[in-house]
One Martini backbone bead per residue (centre of mass of N, CA, C, O) as a GRO file, in nm:
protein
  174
    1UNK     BB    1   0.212  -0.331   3.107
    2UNK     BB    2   0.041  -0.613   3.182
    3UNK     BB    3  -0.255  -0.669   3.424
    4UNK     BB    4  -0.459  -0.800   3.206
    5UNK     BB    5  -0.643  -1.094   3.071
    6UNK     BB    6  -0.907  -1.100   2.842
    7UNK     BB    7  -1.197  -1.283   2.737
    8UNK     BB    8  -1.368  -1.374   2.415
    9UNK     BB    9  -1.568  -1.671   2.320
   10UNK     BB   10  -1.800  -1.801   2.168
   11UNK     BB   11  -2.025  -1.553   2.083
   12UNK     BB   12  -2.317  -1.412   2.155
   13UNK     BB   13  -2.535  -1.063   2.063
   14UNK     BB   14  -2.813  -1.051   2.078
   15UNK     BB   15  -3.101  -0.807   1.920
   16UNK     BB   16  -3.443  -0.825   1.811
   17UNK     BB   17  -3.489  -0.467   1.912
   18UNK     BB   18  -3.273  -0.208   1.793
   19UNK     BB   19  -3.420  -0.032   2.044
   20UNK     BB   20  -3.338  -0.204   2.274
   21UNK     BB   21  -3.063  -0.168   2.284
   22UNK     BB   22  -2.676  -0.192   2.289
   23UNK     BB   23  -2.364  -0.200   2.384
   24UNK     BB   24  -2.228  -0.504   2.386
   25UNK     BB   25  -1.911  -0.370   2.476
   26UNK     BB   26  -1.734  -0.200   2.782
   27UNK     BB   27  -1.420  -0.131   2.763
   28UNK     BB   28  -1.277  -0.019   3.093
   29UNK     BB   29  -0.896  -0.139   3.129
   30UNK     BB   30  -0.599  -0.089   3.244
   31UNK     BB   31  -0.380  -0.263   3.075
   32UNK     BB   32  -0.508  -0.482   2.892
   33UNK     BB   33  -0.594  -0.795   2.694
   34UNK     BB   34  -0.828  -0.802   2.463
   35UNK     BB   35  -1.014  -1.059   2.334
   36UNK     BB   36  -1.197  -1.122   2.013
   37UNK     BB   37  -1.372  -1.458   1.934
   38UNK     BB   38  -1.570  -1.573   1.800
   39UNK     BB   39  -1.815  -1.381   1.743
   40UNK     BB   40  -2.171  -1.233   1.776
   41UNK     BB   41  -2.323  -0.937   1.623
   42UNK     BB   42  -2.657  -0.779   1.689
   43UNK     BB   43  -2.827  -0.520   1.672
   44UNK     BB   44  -2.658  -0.285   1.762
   45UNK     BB   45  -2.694   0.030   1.912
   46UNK     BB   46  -2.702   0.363   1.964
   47UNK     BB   47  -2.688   0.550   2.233
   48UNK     BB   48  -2.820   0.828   2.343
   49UNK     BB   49  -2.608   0.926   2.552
   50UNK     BB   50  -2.339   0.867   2.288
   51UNK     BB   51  -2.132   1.086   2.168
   52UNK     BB   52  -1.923   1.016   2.356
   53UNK     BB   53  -1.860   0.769   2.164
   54UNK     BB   54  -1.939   0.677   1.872
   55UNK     BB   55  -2.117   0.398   1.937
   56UNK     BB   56  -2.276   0.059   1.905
   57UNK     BB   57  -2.099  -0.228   2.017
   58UNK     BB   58  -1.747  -0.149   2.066
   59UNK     BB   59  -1.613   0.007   2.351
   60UNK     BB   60  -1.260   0.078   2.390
   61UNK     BB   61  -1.055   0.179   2.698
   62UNK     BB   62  -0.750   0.182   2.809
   63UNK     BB   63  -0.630  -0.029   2.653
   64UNK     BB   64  -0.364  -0.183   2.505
   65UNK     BB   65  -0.506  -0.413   2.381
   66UNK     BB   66  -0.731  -0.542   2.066
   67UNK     BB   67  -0.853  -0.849   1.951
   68UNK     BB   68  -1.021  -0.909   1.647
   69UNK     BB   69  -1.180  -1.265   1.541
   70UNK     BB   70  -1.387  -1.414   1.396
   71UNK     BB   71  -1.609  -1.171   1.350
   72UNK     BB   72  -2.032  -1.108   1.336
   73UNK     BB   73  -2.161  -0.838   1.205
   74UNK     BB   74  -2.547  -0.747   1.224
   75UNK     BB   75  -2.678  -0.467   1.188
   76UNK     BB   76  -2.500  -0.233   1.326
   77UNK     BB   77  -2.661   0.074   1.324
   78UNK     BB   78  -2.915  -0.026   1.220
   79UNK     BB   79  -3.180   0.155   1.081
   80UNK     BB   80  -3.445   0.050   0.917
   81UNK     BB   81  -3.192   0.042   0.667
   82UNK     BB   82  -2.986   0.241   0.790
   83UNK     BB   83  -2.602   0.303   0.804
   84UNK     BB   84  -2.640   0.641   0.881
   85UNK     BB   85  -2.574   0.737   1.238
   86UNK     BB   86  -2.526   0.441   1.440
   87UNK     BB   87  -2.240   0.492   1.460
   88UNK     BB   88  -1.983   0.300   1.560
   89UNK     BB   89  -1.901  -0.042   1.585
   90UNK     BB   90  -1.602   0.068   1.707
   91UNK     BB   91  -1.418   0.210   1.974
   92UNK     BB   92  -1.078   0.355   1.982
   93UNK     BB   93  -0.966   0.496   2.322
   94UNK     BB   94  -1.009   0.836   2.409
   95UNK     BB   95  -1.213   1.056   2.522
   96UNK     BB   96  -1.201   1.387   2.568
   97UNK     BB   97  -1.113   1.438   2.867
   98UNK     BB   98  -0.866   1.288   2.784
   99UNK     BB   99  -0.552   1.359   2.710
  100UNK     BB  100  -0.411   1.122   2.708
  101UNK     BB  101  -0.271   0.865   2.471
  102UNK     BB  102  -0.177   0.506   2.471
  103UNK     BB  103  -0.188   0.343   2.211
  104UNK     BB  104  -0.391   0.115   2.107
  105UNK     BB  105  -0.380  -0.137   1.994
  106UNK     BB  106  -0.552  -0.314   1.688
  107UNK     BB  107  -0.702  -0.604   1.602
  108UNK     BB  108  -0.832  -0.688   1.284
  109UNK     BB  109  -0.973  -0.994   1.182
  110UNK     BB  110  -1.191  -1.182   0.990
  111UNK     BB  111  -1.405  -1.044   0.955
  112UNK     BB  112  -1.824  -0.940   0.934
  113UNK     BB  113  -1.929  -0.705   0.775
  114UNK     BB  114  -2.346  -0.674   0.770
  115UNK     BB  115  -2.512  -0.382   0.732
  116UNK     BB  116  -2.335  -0.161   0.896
  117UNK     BB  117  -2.215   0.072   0.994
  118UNK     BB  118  -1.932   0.207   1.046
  119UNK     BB  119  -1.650  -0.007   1.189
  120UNK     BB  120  -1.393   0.215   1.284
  121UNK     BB  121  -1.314   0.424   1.541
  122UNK     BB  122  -0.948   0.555   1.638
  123UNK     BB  123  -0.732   0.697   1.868
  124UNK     BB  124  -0.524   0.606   1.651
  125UNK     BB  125  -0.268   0.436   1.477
  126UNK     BB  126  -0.285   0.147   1.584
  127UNK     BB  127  -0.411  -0.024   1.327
  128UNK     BB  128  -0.510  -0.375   1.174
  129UNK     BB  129  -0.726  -0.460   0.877
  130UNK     BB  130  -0.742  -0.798   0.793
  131UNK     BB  131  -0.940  -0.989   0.574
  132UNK     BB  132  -1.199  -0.867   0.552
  133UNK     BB  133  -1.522  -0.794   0.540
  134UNK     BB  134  -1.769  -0.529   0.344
  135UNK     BB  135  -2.108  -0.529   0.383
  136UNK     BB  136  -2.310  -0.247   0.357
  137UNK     BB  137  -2.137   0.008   0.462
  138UNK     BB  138  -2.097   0.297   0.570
  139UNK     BB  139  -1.993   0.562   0.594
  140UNK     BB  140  -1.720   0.622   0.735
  141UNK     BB  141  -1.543   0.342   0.746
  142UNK     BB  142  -1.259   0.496   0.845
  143UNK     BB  143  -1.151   0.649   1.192
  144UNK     BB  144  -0.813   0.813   1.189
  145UNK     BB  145  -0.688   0.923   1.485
  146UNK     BB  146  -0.504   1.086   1.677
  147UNK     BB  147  -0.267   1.256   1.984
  148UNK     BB  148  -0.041   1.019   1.926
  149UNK     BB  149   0.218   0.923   1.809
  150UNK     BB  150   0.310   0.651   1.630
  151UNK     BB  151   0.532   0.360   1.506
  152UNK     BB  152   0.331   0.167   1.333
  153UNK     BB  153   0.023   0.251   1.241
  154UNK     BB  154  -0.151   0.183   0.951
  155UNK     BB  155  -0.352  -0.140   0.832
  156UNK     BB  156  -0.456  -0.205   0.491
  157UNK     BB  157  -0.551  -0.568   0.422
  158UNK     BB  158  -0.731  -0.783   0.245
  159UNK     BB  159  -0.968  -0.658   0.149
  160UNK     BB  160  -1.368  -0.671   0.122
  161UNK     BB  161  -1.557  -0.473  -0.067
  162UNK     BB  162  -1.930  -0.473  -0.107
  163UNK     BB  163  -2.174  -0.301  -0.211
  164UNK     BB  164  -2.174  -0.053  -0.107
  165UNK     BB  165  -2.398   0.203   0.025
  166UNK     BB  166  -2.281   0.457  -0.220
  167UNK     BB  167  -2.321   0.210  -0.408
  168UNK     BB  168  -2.542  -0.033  -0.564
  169UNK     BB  169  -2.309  -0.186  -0.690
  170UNK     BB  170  -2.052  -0.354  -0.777
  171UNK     BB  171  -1.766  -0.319  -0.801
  172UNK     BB  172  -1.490  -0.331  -0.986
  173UNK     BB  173  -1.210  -0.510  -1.094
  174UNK     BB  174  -0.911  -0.401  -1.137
   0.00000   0.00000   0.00000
């Protein structure tokens, strides 16, 4: 049972001095449908004492649902030009502390990420990632760990990794 509906559109989170920034949205609101429509993110960075979880752009904890779509991260975790320790962009799920995972659905459709860390950390089996750019994204692209089994499972599909930031080539295309 979904308690509220909450809504982000068309909005910017832009931060000029990434040494000063902060995780741009820390959404812990039990049972909510939370949206994340046309935004843009900016040089968000992990906070100091940020270990559980390691995210730095939008942290998701206790939401029962939640849809990104057509947002645009700009070097989120990206430090000096290194994309590798800056956190997750994403981080879907519940801290240590909490016994029982809620099994949060996450829909990440048509965004870009671009020169940012990792995008993605979930404590969730229900993730689904369609359409997306991955430009110059640091390692370990996808952490994707559940606590309780889902019944929908992990869907990645129709994406587009270019430049991967652990081969200075561009892919070639199989």
């Amino acid at each position: 049972e979904i308690n509220s509906n909450v809504k982000f559109e068309n909005n910017t989170f832009e931060f000029e001095d990434v040494s000063k920034s902060i995780v741009s949205l820390n959404l812990n609101m039990r049972k909510s449908d939370v949206t994340i429509h046309n935004c843009s993110f900016s040089k968000s960075r992990l906070c100091a004492d940020s270990d559980d979880p390691y995210v730095n752009t939008i942290r998701a904890e206790l939401v029962s649902k939640l849809n990104i779509s057509e947002c645009t991260f700009y070097e989120s975790g990206n430090v000096d030009g290194d994309t590798y320790g800056g956190g997750n962009v994403i981080w879907v799920g519940l801290n240590k502390g909490t016994k029982k995972n809620e099994n949060i659905e996450c829909y990440i459709e048509k965004c870009i990420f671009n020169r940012t860390a990792a995008p993605i950390a979930a404590y969730t089996e229900s993730v689904t990632f369609i359409g997306n750019i991955l430009y110059e994204c640091g390692r370990n692209t996808f952490r994707i760990s559940s606590r309780e089994p889902s019944t929908r499972g992990f869907i990645l599909r129709d994406n587009l990794f270019t430049k991967h930031i652990l081969n200075d080539q561009v892919p070639p295309n199989p």
